[in-house]
PDB file of C-alpha atoms and ligand atoms in Angstrom:
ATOM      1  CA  UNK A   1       0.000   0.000   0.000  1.00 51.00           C
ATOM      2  CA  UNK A   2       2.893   2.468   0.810  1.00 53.00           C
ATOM      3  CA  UNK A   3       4.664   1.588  -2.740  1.00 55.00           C
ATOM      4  CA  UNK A   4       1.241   2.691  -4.077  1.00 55.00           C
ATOM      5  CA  UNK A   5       0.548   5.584  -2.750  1.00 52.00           C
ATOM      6  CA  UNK A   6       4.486   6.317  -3.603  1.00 49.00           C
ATOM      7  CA  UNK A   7       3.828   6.390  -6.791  1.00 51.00           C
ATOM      8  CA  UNK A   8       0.233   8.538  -6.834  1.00 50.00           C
ATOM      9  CA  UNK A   9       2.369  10.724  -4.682  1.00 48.00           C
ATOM     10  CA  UNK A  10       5.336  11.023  -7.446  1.00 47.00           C
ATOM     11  CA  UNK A  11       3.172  11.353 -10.071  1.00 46.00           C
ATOM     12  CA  UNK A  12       1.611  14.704  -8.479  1.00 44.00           C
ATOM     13  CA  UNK A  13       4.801  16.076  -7.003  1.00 43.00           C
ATOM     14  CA  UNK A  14       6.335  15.889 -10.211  1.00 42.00           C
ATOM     15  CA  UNK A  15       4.863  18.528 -11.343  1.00 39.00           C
ATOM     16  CA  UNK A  16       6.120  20.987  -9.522  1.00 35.00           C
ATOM     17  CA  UNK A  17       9.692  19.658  -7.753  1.00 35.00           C
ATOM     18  CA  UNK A  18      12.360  20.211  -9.887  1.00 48.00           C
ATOM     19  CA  UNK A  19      13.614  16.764 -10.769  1.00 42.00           C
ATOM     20  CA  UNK A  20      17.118  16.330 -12.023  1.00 73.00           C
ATOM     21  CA  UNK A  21      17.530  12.862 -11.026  1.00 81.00           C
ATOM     22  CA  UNK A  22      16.038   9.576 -10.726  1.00 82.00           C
ATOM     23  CA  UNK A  23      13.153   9.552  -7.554  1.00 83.00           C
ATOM     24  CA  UNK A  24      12.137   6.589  -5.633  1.00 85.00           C
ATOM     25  CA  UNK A  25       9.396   5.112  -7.372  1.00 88.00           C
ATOM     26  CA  UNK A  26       9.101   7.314 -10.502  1.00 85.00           C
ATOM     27  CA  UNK A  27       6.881   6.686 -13.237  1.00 86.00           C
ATOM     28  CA  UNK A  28       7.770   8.112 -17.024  1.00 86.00           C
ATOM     29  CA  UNK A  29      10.430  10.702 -17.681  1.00 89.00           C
ATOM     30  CA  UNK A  30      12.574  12.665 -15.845  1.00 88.00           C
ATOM     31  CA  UNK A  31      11.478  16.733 -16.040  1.00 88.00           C
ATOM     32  CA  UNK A  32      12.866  18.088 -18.928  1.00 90.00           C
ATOM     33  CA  UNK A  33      15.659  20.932 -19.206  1.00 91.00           C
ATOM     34  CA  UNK A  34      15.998  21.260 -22.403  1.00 92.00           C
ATOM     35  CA  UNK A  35      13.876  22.010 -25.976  1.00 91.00           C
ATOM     36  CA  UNK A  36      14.636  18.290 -26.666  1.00 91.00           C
ATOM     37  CA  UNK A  37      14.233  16.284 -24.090  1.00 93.00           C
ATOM     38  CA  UNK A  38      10.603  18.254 -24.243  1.00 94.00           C
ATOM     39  CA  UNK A  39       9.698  17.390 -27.956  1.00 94.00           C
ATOM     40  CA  UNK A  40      10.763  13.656 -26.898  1.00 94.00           C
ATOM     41  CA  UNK A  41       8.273  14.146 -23.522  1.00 94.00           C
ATOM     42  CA  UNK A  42       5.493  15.567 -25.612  1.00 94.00           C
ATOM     43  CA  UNK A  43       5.724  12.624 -28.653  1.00 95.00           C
ATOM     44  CA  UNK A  44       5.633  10.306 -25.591  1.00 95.00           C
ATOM     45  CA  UNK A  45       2.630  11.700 -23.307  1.00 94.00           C
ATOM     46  CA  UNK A  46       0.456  13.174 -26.398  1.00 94.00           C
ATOM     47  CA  UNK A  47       0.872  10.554 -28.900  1.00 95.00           C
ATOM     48  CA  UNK A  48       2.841   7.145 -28.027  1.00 95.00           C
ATOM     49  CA  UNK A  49       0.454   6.453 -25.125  1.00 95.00           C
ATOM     50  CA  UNK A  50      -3.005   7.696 -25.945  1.00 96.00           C
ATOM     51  CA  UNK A  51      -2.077   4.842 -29.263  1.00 96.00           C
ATOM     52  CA  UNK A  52      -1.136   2.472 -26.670  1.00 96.00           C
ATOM     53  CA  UNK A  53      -3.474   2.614 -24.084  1.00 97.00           C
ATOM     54  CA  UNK A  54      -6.213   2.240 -27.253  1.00 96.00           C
ATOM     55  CA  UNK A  55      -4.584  -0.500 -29.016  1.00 95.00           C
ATOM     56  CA  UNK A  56      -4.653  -2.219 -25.276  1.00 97.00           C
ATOM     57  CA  UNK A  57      -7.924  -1.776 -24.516  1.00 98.00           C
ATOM     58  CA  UNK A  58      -9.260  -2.692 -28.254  1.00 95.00           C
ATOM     59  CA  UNK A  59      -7.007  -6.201 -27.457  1.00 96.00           C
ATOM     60  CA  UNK A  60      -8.581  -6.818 -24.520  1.00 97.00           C
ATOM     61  CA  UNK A  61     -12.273  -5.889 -25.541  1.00 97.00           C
ATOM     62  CA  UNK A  62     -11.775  -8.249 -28.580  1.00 94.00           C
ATOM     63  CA  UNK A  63     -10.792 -11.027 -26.063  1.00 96.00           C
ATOM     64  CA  UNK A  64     -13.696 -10.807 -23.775  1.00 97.00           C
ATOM     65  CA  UNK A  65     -15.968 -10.393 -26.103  1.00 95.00           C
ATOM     66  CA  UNK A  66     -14.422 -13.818 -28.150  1.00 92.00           C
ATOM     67  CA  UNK A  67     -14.277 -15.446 -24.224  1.00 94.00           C
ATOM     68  CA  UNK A  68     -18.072 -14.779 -24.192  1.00 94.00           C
ATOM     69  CA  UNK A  69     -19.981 -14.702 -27.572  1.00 91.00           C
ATOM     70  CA  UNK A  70     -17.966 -17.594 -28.868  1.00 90.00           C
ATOM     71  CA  UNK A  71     -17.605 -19.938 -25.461  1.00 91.00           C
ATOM     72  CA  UNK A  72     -17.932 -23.456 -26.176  1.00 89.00           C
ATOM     73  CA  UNK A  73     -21.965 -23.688 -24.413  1.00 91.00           C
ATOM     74  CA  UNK A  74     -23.531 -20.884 -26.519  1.00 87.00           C
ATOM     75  CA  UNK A  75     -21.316 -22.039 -29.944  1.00 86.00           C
ATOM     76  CA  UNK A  76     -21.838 -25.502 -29.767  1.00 87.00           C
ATOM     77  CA  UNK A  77     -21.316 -25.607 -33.739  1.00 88.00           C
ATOM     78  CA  UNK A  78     -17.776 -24.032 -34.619  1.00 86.00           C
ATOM     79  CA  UNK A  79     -17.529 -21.865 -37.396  1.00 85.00           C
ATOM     80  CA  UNK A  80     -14.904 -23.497 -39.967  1.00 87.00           C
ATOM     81  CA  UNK A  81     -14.608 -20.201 -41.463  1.00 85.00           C
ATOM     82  CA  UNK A  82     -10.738 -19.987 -42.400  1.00 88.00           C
ATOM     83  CA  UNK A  83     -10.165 -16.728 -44.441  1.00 90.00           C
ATOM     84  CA  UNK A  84     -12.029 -13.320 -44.606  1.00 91.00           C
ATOM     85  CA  UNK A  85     -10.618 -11.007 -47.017  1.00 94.00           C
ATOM     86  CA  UNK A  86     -12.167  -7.410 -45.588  1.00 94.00           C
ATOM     87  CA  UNK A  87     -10.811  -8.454 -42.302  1.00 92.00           C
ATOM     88  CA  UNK A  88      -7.152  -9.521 -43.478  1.00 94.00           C
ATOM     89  CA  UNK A  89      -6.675  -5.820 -45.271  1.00 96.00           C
ATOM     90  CA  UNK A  90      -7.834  -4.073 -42.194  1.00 95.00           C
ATOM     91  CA  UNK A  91      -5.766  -5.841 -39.880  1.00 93.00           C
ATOM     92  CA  UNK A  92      -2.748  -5.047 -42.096  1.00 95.00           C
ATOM     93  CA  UNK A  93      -3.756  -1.484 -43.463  1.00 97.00           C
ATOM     94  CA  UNK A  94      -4.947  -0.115 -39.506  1.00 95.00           C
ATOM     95  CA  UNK A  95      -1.542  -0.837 -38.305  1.00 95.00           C
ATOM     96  CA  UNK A  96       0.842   0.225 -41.498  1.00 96.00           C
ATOM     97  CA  UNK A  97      -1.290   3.906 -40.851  1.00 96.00           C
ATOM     98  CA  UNK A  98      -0.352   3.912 -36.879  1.00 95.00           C
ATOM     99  CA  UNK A  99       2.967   3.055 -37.675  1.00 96.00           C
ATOM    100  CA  UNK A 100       3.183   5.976 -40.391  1.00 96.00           C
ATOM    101  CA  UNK A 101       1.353   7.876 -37.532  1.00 94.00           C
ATOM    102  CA  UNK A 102       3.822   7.537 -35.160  1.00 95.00           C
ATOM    103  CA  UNK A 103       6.791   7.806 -37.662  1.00 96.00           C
ATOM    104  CA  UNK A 104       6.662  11.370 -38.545  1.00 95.00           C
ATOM    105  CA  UNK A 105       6.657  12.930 -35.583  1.00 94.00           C
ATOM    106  CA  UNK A 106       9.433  10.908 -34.547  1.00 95.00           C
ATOM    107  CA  UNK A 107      11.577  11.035 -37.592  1.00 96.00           C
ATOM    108  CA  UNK A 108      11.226  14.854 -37.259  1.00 94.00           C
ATOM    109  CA  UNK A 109      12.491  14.905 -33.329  1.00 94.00           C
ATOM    110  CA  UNK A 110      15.322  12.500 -34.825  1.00 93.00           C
ATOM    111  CA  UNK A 111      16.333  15.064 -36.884  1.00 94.00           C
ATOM    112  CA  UNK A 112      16.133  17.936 -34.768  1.00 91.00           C
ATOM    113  CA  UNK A 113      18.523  16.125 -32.383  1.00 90.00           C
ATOM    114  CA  UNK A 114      20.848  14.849 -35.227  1.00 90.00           C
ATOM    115  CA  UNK A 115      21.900  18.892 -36.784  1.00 92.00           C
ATOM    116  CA  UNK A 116      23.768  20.293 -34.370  1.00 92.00           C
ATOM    117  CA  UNK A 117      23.365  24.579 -33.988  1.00 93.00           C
ATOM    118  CA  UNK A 118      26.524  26.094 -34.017  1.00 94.00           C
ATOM    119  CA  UNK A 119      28.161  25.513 -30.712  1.00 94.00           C
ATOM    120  CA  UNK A 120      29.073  27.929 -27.877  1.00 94.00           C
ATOM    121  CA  UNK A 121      31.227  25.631 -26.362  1.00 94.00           C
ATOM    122  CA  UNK A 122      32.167  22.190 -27.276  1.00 96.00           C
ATOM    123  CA  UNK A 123      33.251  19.703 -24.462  1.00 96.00           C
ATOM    124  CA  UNK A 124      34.608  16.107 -25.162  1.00 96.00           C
ATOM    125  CA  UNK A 125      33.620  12.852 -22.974  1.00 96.00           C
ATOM    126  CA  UNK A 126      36.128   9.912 -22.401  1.00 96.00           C
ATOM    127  CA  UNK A 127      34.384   6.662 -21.039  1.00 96.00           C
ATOM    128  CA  UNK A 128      36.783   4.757 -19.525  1.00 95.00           C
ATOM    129  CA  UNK A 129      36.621   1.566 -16.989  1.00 92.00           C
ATOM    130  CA  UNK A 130      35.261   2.768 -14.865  1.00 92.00           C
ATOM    131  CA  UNK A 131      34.809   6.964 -15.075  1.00 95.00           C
ATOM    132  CA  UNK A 132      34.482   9.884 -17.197  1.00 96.00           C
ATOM    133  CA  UNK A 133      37.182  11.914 -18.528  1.00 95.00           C
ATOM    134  CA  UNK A 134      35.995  15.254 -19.672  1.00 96.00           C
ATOM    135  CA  UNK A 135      37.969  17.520 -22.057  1.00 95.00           C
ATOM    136  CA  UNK A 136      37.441  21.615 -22.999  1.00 94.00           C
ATOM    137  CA  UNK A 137      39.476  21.259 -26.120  1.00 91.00           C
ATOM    138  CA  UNK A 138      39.098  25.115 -26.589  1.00 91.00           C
ATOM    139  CA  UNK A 139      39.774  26.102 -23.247  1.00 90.00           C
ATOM    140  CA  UNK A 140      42.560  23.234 -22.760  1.00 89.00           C
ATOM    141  CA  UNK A 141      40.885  22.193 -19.805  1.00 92.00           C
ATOM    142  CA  UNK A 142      41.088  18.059 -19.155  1.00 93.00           C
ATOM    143  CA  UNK A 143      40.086  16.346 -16.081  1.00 94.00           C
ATOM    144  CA  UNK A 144      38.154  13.310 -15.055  1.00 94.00           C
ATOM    145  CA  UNK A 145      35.853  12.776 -12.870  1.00 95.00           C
ATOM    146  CA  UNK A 146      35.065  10.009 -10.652  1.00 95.00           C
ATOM    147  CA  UNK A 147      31.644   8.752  -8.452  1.00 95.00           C
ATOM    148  CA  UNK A 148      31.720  10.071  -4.967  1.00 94.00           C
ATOM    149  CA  UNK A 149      31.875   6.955  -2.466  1.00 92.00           C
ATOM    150  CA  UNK A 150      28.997   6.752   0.107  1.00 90.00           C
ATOM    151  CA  UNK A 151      30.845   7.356   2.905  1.00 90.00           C
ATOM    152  CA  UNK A 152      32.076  10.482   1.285  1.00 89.00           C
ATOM    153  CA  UNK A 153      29.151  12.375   0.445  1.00 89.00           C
ATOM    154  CA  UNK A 154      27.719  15.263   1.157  1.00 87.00           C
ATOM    155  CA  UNK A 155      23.582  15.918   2.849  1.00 85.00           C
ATOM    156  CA  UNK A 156      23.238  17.127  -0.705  1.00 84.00           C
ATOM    157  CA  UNK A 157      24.610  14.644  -3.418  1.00 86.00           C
ATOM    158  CA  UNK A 158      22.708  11.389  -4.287  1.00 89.00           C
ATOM    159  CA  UNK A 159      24.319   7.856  -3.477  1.00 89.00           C
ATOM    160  CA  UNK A 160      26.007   6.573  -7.273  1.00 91.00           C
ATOM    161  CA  UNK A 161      25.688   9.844  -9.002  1.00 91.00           C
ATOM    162  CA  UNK A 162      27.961  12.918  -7.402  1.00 91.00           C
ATOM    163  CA  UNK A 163      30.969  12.786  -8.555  1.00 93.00           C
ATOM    164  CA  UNK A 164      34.565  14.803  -7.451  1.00 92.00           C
ATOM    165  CA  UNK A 165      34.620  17.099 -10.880  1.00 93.00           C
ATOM    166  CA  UNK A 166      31.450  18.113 -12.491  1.00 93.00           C
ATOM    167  CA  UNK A 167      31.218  18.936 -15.882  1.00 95.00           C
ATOM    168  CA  UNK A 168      30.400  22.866 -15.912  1.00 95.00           C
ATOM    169  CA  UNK A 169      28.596  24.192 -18.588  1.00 95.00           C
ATOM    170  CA  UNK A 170      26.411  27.832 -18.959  1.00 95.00           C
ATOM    171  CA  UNK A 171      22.968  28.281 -19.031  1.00 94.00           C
ATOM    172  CA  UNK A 172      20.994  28.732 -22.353  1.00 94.00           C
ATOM    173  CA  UNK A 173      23.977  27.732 -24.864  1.00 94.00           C
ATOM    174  CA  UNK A 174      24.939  24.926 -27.506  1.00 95.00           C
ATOM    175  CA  UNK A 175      27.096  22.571 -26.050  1.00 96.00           C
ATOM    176  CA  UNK A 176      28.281  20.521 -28.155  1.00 96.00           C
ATOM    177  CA  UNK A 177      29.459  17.307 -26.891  1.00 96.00           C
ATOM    178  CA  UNK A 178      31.931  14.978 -28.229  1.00 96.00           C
ATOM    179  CA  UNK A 179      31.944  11.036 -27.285  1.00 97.00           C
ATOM    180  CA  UNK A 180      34.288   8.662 -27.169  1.00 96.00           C
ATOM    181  CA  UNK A 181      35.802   5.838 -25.568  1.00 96.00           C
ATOM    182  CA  UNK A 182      39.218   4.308 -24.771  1.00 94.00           C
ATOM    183  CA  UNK A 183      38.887   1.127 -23.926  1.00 93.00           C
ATOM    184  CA  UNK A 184      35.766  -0.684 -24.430  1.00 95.00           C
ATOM    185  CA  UNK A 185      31.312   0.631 -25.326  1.00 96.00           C
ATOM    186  CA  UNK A 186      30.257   3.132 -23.072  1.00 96.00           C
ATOM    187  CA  UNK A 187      27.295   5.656 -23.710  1.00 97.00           C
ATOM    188  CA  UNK A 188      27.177   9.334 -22.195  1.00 96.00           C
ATOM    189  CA  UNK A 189      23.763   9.527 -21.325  1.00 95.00           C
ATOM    190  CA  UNK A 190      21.219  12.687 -19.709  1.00 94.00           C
ATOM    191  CA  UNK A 191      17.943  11.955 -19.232  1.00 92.00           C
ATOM    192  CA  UNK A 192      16.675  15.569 -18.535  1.00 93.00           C
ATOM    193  CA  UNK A 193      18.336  16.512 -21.186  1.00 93.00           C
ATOM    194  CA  UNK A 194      17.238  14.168 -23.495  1.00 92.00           C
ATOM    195  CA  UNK A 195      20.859  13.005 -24.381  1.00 93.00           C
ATOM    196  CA  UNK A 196      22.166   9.737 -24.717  1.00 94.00           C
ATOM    197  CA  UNK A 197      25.327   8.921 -27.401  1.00 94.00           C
ATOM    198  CA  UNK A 198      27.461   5.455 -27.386  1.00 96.00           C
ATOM    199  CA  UNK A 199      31.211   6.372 -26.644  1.00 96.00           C
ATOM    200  CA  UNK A 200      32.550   4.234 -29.226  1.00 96.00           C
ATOM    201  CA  UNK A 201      36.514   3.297 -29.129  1.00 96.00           C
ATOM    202  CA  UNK A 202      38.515   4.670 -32.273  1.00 94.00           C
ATOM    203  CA  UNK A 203      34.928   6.848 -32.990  1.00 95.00           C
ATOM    204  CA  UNK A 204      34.093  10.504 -32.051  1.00 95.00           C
ATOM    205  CA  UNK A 205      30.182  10.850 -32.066  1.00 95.00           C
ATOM    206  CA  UNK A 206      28.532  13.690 -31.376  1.00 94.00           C
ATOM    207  CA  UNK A 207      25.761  15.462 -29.431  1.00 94.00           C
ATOM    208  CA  UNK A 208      24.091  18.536 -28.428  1.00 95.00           C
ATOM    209  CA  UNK A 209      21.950  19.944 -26.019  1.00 95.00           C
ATOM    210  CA  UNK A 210      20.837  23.465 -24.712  1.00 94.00           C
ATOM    211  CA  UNK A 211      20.354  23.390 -21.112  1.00 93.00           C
ATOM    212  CA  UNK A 212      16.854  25.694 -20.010  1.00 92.00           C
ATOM    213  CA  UNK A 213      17.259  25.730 -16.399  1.00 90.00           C
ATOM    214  CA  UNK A 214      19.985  26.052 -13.688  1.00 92.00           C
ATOM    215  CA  UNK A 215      20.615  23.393 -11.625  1.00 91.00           C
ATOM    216  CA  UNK A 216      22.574  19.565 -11.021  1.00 92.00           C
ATOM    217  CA  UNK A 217      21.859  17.693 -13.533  1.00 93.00           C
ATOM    218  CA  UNK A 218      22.826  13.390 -13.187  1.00 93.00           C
ATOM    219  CA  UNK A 219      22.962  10.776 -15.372  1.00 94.00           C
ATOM    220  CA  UNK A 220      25.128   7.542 -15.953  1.00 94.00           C
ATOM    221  CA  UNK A 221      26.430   5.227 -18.328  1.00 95.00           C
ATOM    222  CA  UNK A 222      24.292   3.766 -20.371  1.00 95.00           C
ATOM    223  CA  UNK A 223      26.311   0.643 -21.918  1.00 94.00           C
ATOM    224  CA  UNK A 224      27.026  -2.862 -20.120  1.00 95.00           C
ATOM    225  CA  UNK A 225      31.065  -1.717 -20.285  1.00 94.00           C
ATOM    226  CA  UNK A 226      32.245  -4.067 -17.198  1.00 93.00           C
ATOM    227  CA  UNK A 227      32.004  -4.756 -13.446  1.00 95.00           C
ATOM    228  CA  UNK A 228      31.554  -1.231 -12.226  1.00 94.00           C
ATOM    229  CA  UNK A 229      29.406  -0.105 -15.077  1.00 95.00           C
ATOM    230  CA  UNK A 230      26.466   1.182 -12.589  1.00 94.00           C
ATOM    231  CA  UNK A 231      29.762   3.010 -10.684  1.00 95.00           C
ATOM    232  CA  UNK A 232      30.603   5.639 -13.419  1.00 95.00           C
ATOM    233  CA  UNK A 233      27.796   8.606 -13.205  1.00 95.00           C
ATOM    234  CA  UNK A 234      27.420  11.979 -15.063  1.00 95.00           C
ATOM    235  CA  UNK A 235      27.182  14.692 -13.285  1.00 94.00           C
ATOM    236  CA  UNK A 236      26.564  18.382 -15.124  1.00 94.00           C
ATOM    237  CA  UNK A 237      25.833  21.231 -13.694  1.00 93.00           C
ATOM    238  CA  UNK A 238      24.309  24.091 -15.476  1.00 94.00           C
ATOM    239  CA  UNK A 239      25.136  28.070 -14.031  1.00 93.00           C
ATOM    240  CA  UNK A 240      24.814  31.455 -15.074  1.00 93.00           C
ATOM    241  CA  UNK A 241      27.351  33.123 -17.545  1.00 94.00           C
ATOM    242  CA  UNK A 242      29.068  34.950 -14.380  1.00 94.00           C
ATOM    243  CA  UNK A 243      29.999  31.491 -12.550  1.00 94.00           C
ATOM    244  CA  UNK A 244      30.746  29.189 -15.277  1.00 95.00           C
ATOM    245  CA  UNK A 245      33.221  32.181 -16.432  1.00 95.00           C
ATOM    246  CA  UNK A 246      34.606  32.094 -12.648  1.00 95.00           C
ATOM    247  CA  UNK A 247      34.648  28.355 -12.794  1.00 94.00           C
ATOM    248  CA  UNK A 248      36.897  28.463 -15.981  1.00 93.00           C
ATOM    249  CA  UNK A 249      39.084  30.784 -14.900  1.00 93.00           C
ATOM    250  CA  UNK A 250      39.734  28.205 -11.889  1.00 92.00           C
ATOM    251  CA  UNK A 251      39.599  24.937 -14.397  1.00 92.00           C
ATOM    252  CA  UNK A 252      41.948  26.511 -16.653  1.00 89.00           C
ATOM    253  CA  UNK A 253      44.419  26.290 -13.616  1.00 89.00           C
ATOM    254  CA  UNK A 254      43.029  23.995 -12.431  1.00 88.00           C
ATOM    255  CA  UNK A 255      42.838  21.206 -14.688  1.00 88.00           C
ATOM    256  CA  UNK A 256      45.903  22.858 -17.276  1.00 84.00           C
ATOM    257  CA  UNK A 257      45.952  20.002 -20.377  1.00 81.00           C
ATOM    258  CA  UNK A 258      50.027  20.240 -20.840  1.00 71.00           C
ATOM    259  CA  UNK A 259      50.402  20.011 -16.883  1.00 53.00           C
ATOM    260  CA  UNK A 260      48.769  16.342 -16.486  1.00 52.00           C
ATOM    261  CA  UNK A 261      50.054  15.429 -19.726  1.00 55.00           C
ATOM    262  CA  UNK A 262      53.624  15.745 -18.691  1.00 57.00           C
ATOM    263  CA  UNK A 263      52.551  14.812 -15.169  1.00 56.00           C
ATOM    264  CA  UNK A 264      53.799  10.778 -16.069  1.00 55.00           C
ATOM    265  CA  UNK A 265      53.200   9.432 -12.542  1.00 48.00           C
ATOM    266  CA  UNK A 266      49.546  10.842 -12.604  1.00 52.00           C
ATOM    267  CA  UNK A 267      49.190   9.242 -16.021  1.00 49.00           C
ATOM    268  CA  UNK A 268      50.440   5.451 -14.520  1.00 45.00           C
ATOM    269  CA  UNK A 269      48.427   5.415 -11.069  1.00 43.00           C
ATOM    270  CA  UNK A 270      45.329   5.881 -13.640  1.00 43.00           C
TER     271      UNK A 270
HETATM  272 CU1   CU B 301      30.618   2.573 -18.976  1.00 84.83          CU
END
């Protein structure tokens, strides 16, 4: 009974709390933060489910109604009736039209997510086993950041999704994102921001997204890559112009590209 009312409880409070994480007991989507993840919301809550909760309930009233008008008391004389041409068409043609239905919208989302705007900033993600390794290839900035352990966290950060460095990124612009891989599949994945690219090894894909609101953003990696798979989490967080200029100014010292690179012992304990 408490699960239950759990998740009639979620489903209101979702409206308003500002959810940038997975909650306990959450139905559908994370809220969205970007003009994506909304378009993939809205295909979803307008259009994929009022087709499936029809298509459901059509199935089942077909099966009753078979169960009832055609149960072996009141039908004592089968039909032998094999093949019914009007019936055979519809039962091919109804479906082809959802399908086309359904395709259009979704084709055009696809698209929308596949031509990237020109960038503001373009940041690069390294999967690894079993972290992230973020790059700022304009502002030389390299880093990588790694889940905060239980015992380590602060009232504030969720258990398997802080991590130590958080990717940074400013409100209301293009980020481009590059993603790749170095050793085996991983996938950079954001639910509220409706994100989610394979970091391939020896392959640079690439993604976008234009963060809406302020806040901590998490995700996690979203391809079976090993034994801590579930232990390598994404954590962005999205500020105003002023700090994410304050926090490069620090990262640029911070986490200097030529300083790790000739840094060999850093480079070994890895
Ligand atoms: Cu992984």
């Amino acid at each position: 009974m408490k699960k239950i009312l759990f998740i009639f409880s979620s489903i209101f409070i979702s409206q308003a709390a500002f959810a940038d994480q997975p909650r306990d007991w959450q139905l559908g989507f994370q809220n969205p933060a970007s003009g994506g993840m909304r378009d993939i919301v809205n295909f979803h809550d307008n259009l994929l489910l009022p087709i499936i909760v029809a298509i459901t309930v059509f199935v089942l009233f077909l099966m009753l109604y078979a169960c009832v008008r055609f149960r072996a008391s009141a039908n004592p004389n089968p039909s032998k009736r094999t093949h019914n041409v009007t019936v055979e068409i519809l039962w091919t043609l109804i479906p082809c039209l959802i399908l086309i239905v359904m395709a259009v919208p979704s084709f055009k989302i696809l698209y929308k997510q596949d031509t990237i705007p020109k960038a503001d900033l373009t940041i690069k993600a390294v999967g690894y086993q079993w972290y992230w390794g973020y790059e700022y290839p304009d502002e030389n900035i390299i880093f990588e950041s790694y889940m905060i352990d239980e015992k380590d966290l602060r009232a504030d950060q969720p258990r398997l999704l802080a991590v130590d460095n958080e990717v940074v990124v400013p409100v209301n612009k293009v980020v481009k994102v590059l993603i790749t891989a170095n050793d085996v599949l991983h996938a950079w994945a954001l639910p509220s921001f409706g994100v989610k690219r394979d970091a391939v090894p020896g392959r640079i894909n690439e993604t976008w997204f234009k963060a809406e609101k302020e806040g901590t953003y998490y995700g996690q990696c979203s391809e079976l890559c090993g034994i801590k798979h579930a232990f390598m989490p994404i954590t962005v967080k999205v500020v105003n112009e002023e700090d994410y200029q304050e926090w490069l100014s620090e990262a640029r010292v911070k986490f200097a590209k030529e300083e790790i690179e000739n840094d060999k012992l850093k480079l070994a304990s890895k």
